[in-house]
């Protein structure tokens, strides 16, 4: 069952009922100011950091689920309704929500009155613009009232939802004309404020939540003021400050009225925090006055429909340009819409927000993840390489000089997060992969010389190359008994906690390590990760390539020897006959082996082992891929492990705490499905690669949205696996490494257009039925118009490659570097 449709020409998903199986959301903003907005206009805003600088309040795990943030209410002669249906839930005569590239348009119609609200965050602007167009489509004049509402969060979202003994007494506002300012804690240690304004006169306001609702027993679905058709002009003093504008409107038949609301954020320099005079019309309880110059300028920027239209147009052009860098036209519409629109869009969102704020991530739990953000770069780097570069330097600066890493950092402070600490065994390797992908995209070798400190030597002069070096050797210097990398606290799979042995409720599997390992440095020196071994042999060659390019032949040879050794060790100690083991646990026992009772085979190491060609000469790659198909493949994707764990294995940790089929315990973890898609394509098995791709790519799940539940335009982290009661049900949508990795899988492996150090590789691995496809790729200042022909209907194999009519050996298009458009023709066979 579907709940809407794709409108590809406008790059929108159009939802035609408010009653989606889960809130289907969009993200507004891609620089500093961000908003989440659902199809019923729920959600919230923050500046830079969803935890430390939350602007509007939102209650997670609420009942009903999606409730609060900012809403418009209309009282039309006693009928109270919202353009997005919720929270009042009056049945609408018409409803539509269009989620587009950085904007959302919600339309509602009731009793002949239409309200169309366009929400967006303009480029280079720290505020959400909400343009409301009200049209009387009936045949008689209409008198009605519109109320806005935004509930302020007291800045630190964690404190805001826990520290009520203080927070119920700190709230402060100022009101000037049609603008309500939120100034809690401003006088003292903060220099930032928020405001909510409308570009017209108002007939009243409310700034105290309980006054707006009329009673502490009322919810957002039942605000007394709205029902009474009149604001109470409340002035907040502590408790929960809100901002609500009340406006009376009369519309003749056919007449429209446009109101522009802005929810903004501004910071003042320390010496310009206060205004010297108190205007006569200012409502405040304070002796001091906020300096509002910045707000005035922001309001001025979008206070007419023309200015709003220009802001929207700028946003549209920004996205047109971003999405023109890589574009394809394949025989499959769903592939086209994923590659050309939604997957790239999601890559921007994951790049911006890592795993911090979604409808499954509360914005207070996690900052930016080291491994997550590095991987996000893989799908984003072609869009705005300069931002990727800046990010790489930020992330690398949280690394320690021995190559270890803080697992997370806060975007506002850019400092490693001490609460979670480090010792995740895979972290450093992702840094090699992301820096290499940045160089491959841009040819900017200069990044290697960039000055990048270590967290434990902030003043020291260090280069990015040094960071790659310590990353590589952090693995080499931390091997276990089989010469495989130590698993440490966890690797990519946060839930395989081989040094935890936790038997006490509440101990965090990610931060707790059993005291028995204290003497050994905090984690087992026996437990080894085969996944990290395979990731090392997959990423290591990029490091070697970098050294070779720099003319450091000896260092390159030394690093290559380590990679060769790791492959040998993996084949000798970690190939289980038909697939690769997952790990050795702290007791030295195999994990992910035929010998195990449960969890005999795991997905994670397999793809990277295949792509590293470990044991290829003995057929290990094909055996492994066949085993995945046999044991992990099911209707909705590839499960993470099989059979699922049915009891708690203290030696494995969190993975065995999940009911079978969910999350890391045999859920369909889409992120690592992508690694298998890449590996199948790499091995030339285009059919399988495409089969797996089409099982998880969101556009392909649209028809079964009732089962899949989450948005059909973006990936979620997980789909319930075959052991789950809710088989096929998506969860944790939006913020997942799947976005970047499946962008890599489809664009670089299946469609096969892959930046390399020395040019653009074109080597597709596609379904044999395809006659071919075309692609446009902007690359290092040139544009390549690529035509793939598949006359013999093969999966893979470049028979002939020409650039501007001249045949080129192999399948790498050399960099022209002349800023021109070049025709690339590839014949498969
Ligand atoms: C989840 C993981 C997550 C980890 C850290 C676990 O409960 O299953 O997916 O990475 O927590 O937040
Ligand atoms: C989600 C985390 O963000 C990611 O870092 C991790 O790799 C996966 N969960 C698997 O545990």
Coordinates of C-alpha atoms in Angstrom, one line a residue, residues 316-592:
X316 CA 16.2 25.3 -5.7
X317 CA 19.2 26.4 -7.7
X318 CA 21.5 25.2 -5.0
X319 CA 20.0 21.7 -5.2
X320 CA 19.8 21.7 -9.0
X321 CA 23.6 22.4 -9.0
X322 CA 24.3 19.8 -6.3
X323 CA 22.4 17.2 -8.1
X324 CA 23.8 17.9 -11.5
X325 CA 27.3 16.6 -10.5
X326 CA 26.3 13.0 -10.8
X327 CA 23.2 12.1 -12.9
X328 CA 22.1 9.0 -14.6
X329 CA 19.5 7.8 -17.0
X330 CA 19.0 4.0 -16.6
X331 CA 16.2 1.8 -17.8
X332 CA 14.9 1.7 -14.2
X333 CA 12.9 4.7 -12.9
X334 CA 13.4 3.8 -9.3
X335 CA 17.2 3.7 -9.7
X336 CA 17.1 7.1 -11.4
X337 CA 15.1 8.7 -8.6
X338 CA 17.3 7.2 -6.0
X339 CA 20.6 8.2 -7.6
X340 CA 19.5 11.5 -9.0
X341 CA 17.4 12.8 -6.1
X342 CA 16.8 11.0 -2.9
X343 CA 20.0 9.1 -2.1
X344 CA 22.1 12.2 -2.8
X345 CA 19.8 14.3 -0.7
X346 CA 20.0 11.9 2.2
X347 CA 23.8 11.9 1.9
X348 CA 23.7 15.6 2.6
X349 CA 21.6 15.1 5.6
X350 CA 23.7 12.4 7.1
X351 CA 26.8 14.4 6.3
X352 CA 25.3 17.4 8.2
X353 CA 23.9 15.5 11.2
X354 CA 25.8 12.3 11.5
X355 CA 23.6 10.2 13.9
X356 CA 22.5 13.1 16.1
X357 CA 18.9 14.2 15.4
X358 CA 16.1 12.2 13.7
X359 CA 12.8 10.8 14.8
X360 CA 14.8 7.9 16.2
X361 CA 17.8 9.8 17.5
X362 CA 16.8 12.3 20.2
X363 CA 19.6 14.8 19.5
X364 CA 20.9 14.4 23.0
X365 CA 22.3 10.9 22.8
X366 CA 25.1 11.1 20.3
X367 CA 27.2 13.9 18.8
X368 CA 29.1 13.2 15.6
X369 CA 30.5 9.7 15.3
X370 CA 34.1 9.2 14.2
X371 CA 33.3 6.2 12.1
X372 CA 29.9 7.5 11.1
X373 CA 31.1 10.9 9.9
X374 CA 34.0 9.4 8.0
X375 CA 31.7 7.1 6.1
X376 CA 29.2 9.8 5.5
X377 CA 31.9 11.6 3.5
X378 CA 32.0 8.7 1.0
X379 CA 28.5 9.6 -0.3
X380 CA 28.8 13.4 0.0
X381 CA 32.3 14.3 -1.1
X382 CA 31.4 15.0 -4.7
X383 CA 28.7 17.5 -3.7
X384 CA 30.7 20.1 -1.8
X385 CA 34.3 18.8 -1.5
X386 CA 35.4 21.9 0.5
X387 CA 33.0 21.1 3.3
X388 CA 34.2 17.5 3.2
X389 CA 37.8 18.7 3.6
X390 CA 36.8 20.9 6.6
X391 CA 35.0 18.0 8.2
X392 CA 38.0 15.6 7.6
X393 CA 40.2 18.1 9.5
X394 CA 37.7 18.4 12.3
X395 CA 37.4 14.7 12.7
X396 CA 41.1 14.0 12.4
X397 CA 41.7 16.6 15.1
X398 CA 39.9 14.4 17.6
X399 CA 42.3 11.6 16.9
X400 CA 45.1 10.7 19.4
X401 CA 48.7 10.6 18.4
X402 CA 48.8 6.8 18.8
X403 CA 46.1 6.5 16.1
X404 CA 43.3 5.8 18.6
X405 CA 40.2 7.9 18.3
X406 CA 37.5 9.5 20.3
X407 CA 34.4 7.7 19.1
X408 CA 32.3 10.8 19.0
X409 CA 32.6 14.6 19.2
X410 CA 30.1 17.5 19.7
X411 CA 29.7 19.6 16.6
X412 CA 29.5 22.8 18.6
X413 CA 32.7 22.3 20.5
X414 CA 34.5 20.0 18.1
X415 CA 36.0 18.2 21.0
X416 CA 36.1 14.5 21.6
X417 CA 33.4 13.2 23.8
X418 CA 35.1 11.9 27.0
X419 CA 31.9 10.1 28.2
X420 CA 32.1 7.6 25.4
X421 CA 35.9 7.6 25.0
X422 CA 37.7 5.5 22.4
X423 CA 39.1 2.1 21.7
X424 CA 36.7 1.1 19.0
X425 CA 38.9 -1.0 16.8
X426 CA 37.6 0.1 13.4
X427 CA 37.5 3.8 13.9
X428 CA 41.0 4.8 12.5
X429 CA 40.5 2.8 9.2
X430 CA 37.5 4.8 8.1
X431 CA 39.7 7.9 8.2
X432 CA 42.0 6.4 5.6
X433 CA 39.0 5.6 3.4
X434 CA 37.4 9.0 3.7
X435 CA 40.6 11.0 3.1
X436 CA 41.4 8.7 0.1
X437 CA 37.9 9.3 -1.3
X438 CA 38.4 13.0 -0.9
X439 CA 41.7 12.9 -2.8
X440 CA 40.2 10.7 -5.5
X441 CA 37.3 13.1 -6.0
X442 CA 39.3 16.3 -6.0
X443 CA 42.9 15.5 -6.8
X444 CA 43.7 17.7 -3.8
X445 CA 46.9 16.0 -2.6
X446 CA 47.5 19.1 -0.6
X447 CA 45.2 17.9 2.2
X448 CA 47.9 15.5 3.2
X449 CA 50.1 18.5 4.2
X450 CA 47.4 20.3 6.0
X451 CA 48.2 21.0 9.6
X452 CA 46.0 18.8 11.7
X453 CA 46.7 18.5 15.5
X454 CA 46.1 15.4 17.6
X455 CA 43.7 15.7 20.5
X456 CA 46.5 14.9 22.9
X457 CA 48.9 17.4 21.3
X458 CA 46.7 20.3 20.4
X459 CA 49.6 22.7 19.8
X460 CA 51.8 20.3 17.9
X461 CA 52.5 20.5 14.2
X462 CA 51.2 17.4 12.5
X463 CA 49.9 16.7 9.1
X464 CA 47.0 14.7 7.7
X465 CA 49.5 12.2 6.3
X466 CA 50.7 11.5 9.8
X467 CA 47.1 10.9 10.8
X468 CA 46.8 8.3 8.1
X469 CA 50.0 6.7 9.1
X470 CA 49.1 6.3 12.8
X471 CA 45.6 5.1 11.7
X472 CA 47.2 2.3 9.6
X473 CA 49.7 1.3 12.2
X474 CA 47.1 1.5 15.0
X475 CA 45.8 -1.7 13.5
X476 CA 49.2 -3.2 12.8
X477 CA 50.3 -2.5 16.4
X478 CA 47.3 -4.0 18.0
X479 CA 47.1 -7.6 16.8
X480 CA 46.0 -10.7 18.7
X481 CA 47.1 -14.3 18.9
X482 CA 46.2 -15.1 15.2
X483 CA 47.8 -11.9 13.9
X484 CA 44.3 -10.5 13.5
X485 CA 43.3 -7.0 14.8
X486 CA 42.2 -6.9 18.4
X487 CA 38.4 -6.4 18.7
X488 CA 38.8 -3.9 21.6
X489 CA 35.5 -2.5 22.9
X490 CA 33.7 -3.0 19.6
X491 CA 34.3 -2.7 15.9
X492 CA 31.7 -1.5 13.4
X493 CA 29.2 -3.6 15.1
X494 CA 28.7 -1.7 18.4
X495 CA 26.9 -4.6 19.8
X496 CA 29.7 -7.2 19.5
X497 CA 31.3 -6.4 22.9
X498 CA 33.9 -9.0 23.4
X499 CA 35.5 -7.4 26.4
X500 CA 32.3 -6.6 28.3
X501 CA 31.0 -9.7 30.0
X502 CA 28.3 -7.6 31.5
X503 CA 25.9 -9.1 34.0
X504 CA 24.6 -6.0 35.6
X505 CA 21.6 -4.1 34.3
X506 CA 22.2 -0.6 33.0
X507 CA 25.9 -1.1 32.2
X508 CA 26.5 0.4 28.8
X509 CA 27.7 -2.2 26.4
X510 CA 29.6 0.6 24.6
X511 CA 31.4 2.0 27.5
X512 CA 31.7 -0.8 30.1
X513 CA 34.6 -3.1 29.9
X514 CA 35.0 -5.9 32.4
X515 CA 37.5 -5.2 35.2
X516 CA 39.1 -8.5 34.5
X517 CA 40.8 -6.9 31.5
X518 CA 42.1 -3.9 33.4
X519 CA 45.6 -5.2 33.7
X520 CA 45.7 -5.8 30.0
X521 CA 44.9 -2.2 29.2
X522 CA 41.1 -2.2 29.4
X523 CA 40.1 -4.8 26.9
X524 CA 40.9 -8.4 26.0
X525 CA 44.1 -9.2 24.2
X526 CA 42.7 -12.4 22.9
X527 CA 39.5 -11.2 21.2
X528 CA 40.1 -10.4 17.5
X529 CA 37.9 -8.9 14.8
X530 CA 37.9 -10.5 11.4
X531 CA 35.8 -7.6 10.2
X532 CA 38.6 -5.2 11.0
X533 CA 41.1 -7.5 9.3
X534 CA 39.0 -7.3 6.1
X535 CA 38.4 -3.6 6.4
X536 CA 42.2 -3.2 6.8
X537 CA 43.0 -5.1 3.7
X538 CA 40.3 -3.2 1.8
X539 CA 41.3 0.3 2.9
X540 CA 45.1 -0.4 3.2
X541 CA 45.7 -0.2 -0.5
X542 CA 44.5 3.4 -0.6
X543 CA 47.1 4.3 2.0
X544 CA 49.7 2.4 -0.1
X545 CA 48.5 4.3 -3.2
X546 CA 49.0 7.6 -1.4
X547 CA 52.5 6.7 -0.3
X548 CA 53.4 5.6 -3.9
X549 CA 52.0 8.9 -5.3
X550 CA 54.2 10.8 -2.8
X551 CA 57.2 8.8 -4.0
X552 CA 57.6 7.1 -0.6
X553 CA 58.3 3.7 -2.2
X554 CA 59.9 2.1 0.9
X555 CA 57.1 3.1 3.2
X556 CA 54.6 1.9 0.6
X557 CA 56.3 -1.5 0.3
X558 CA 56.4 -1.8 4.1
X559 CA 52.6 -1.0 4.3
X560 CA 51.9 -3.4 1.5
X561 CA 53.7 -6.2 3.3
X562 CA 51.4 -5.6 6.3
X563 CA 48.4 -5.9 4.1
X564 CA 49.7 -9.1 2.5
X565 CA 50.4 -10.5 5.9
X566 CA 46.9 -9.7 7.1
X567 CA 45.4 -11.4 4.1
X568 CA 47.5 -14.5 4.8
X569 CA 46.6 -14.5 8.5
X570 CA 42.9 -14.1 7.6
X571 CA 42.9 -16.9 5.2
X572 CA 44.9 -19.2 7.5
X573 CA 42.9 -18.5 10.7
X574 CA 39.6 -16.9 9.7
X575 CA 38.3 -18.7 6.7
X576 CA 35.7 -21.2 7.8
X577 CA 35.6 -23.2 4.6
X578 CA 32.7 -21.4 2.9
X579 CA 32.8 -17.9 4.5
X580 CA 34.9 -15.8 6.8
X581 CA 34.6 -16.0 10.6
X582 CA 33.3 -12.9 12.4
X583 CA 35.7 -12.9 15.3
X584 CA 37.6 -14.8 18.0
X585 CA 36.0 -14.1 21.3
X586 CA 37.9 -13.4 24.6
X587 CA 38.0 -17.1 25.3
X588 CA 39.7 -17.7 22.0
X589 CA 36.6 -19.4 20.6
X590 CA 35.4 -18.8 17.0
X591 CA 32.4 -16.5 16.5
X592 CA 30.5 -16.8 13.2

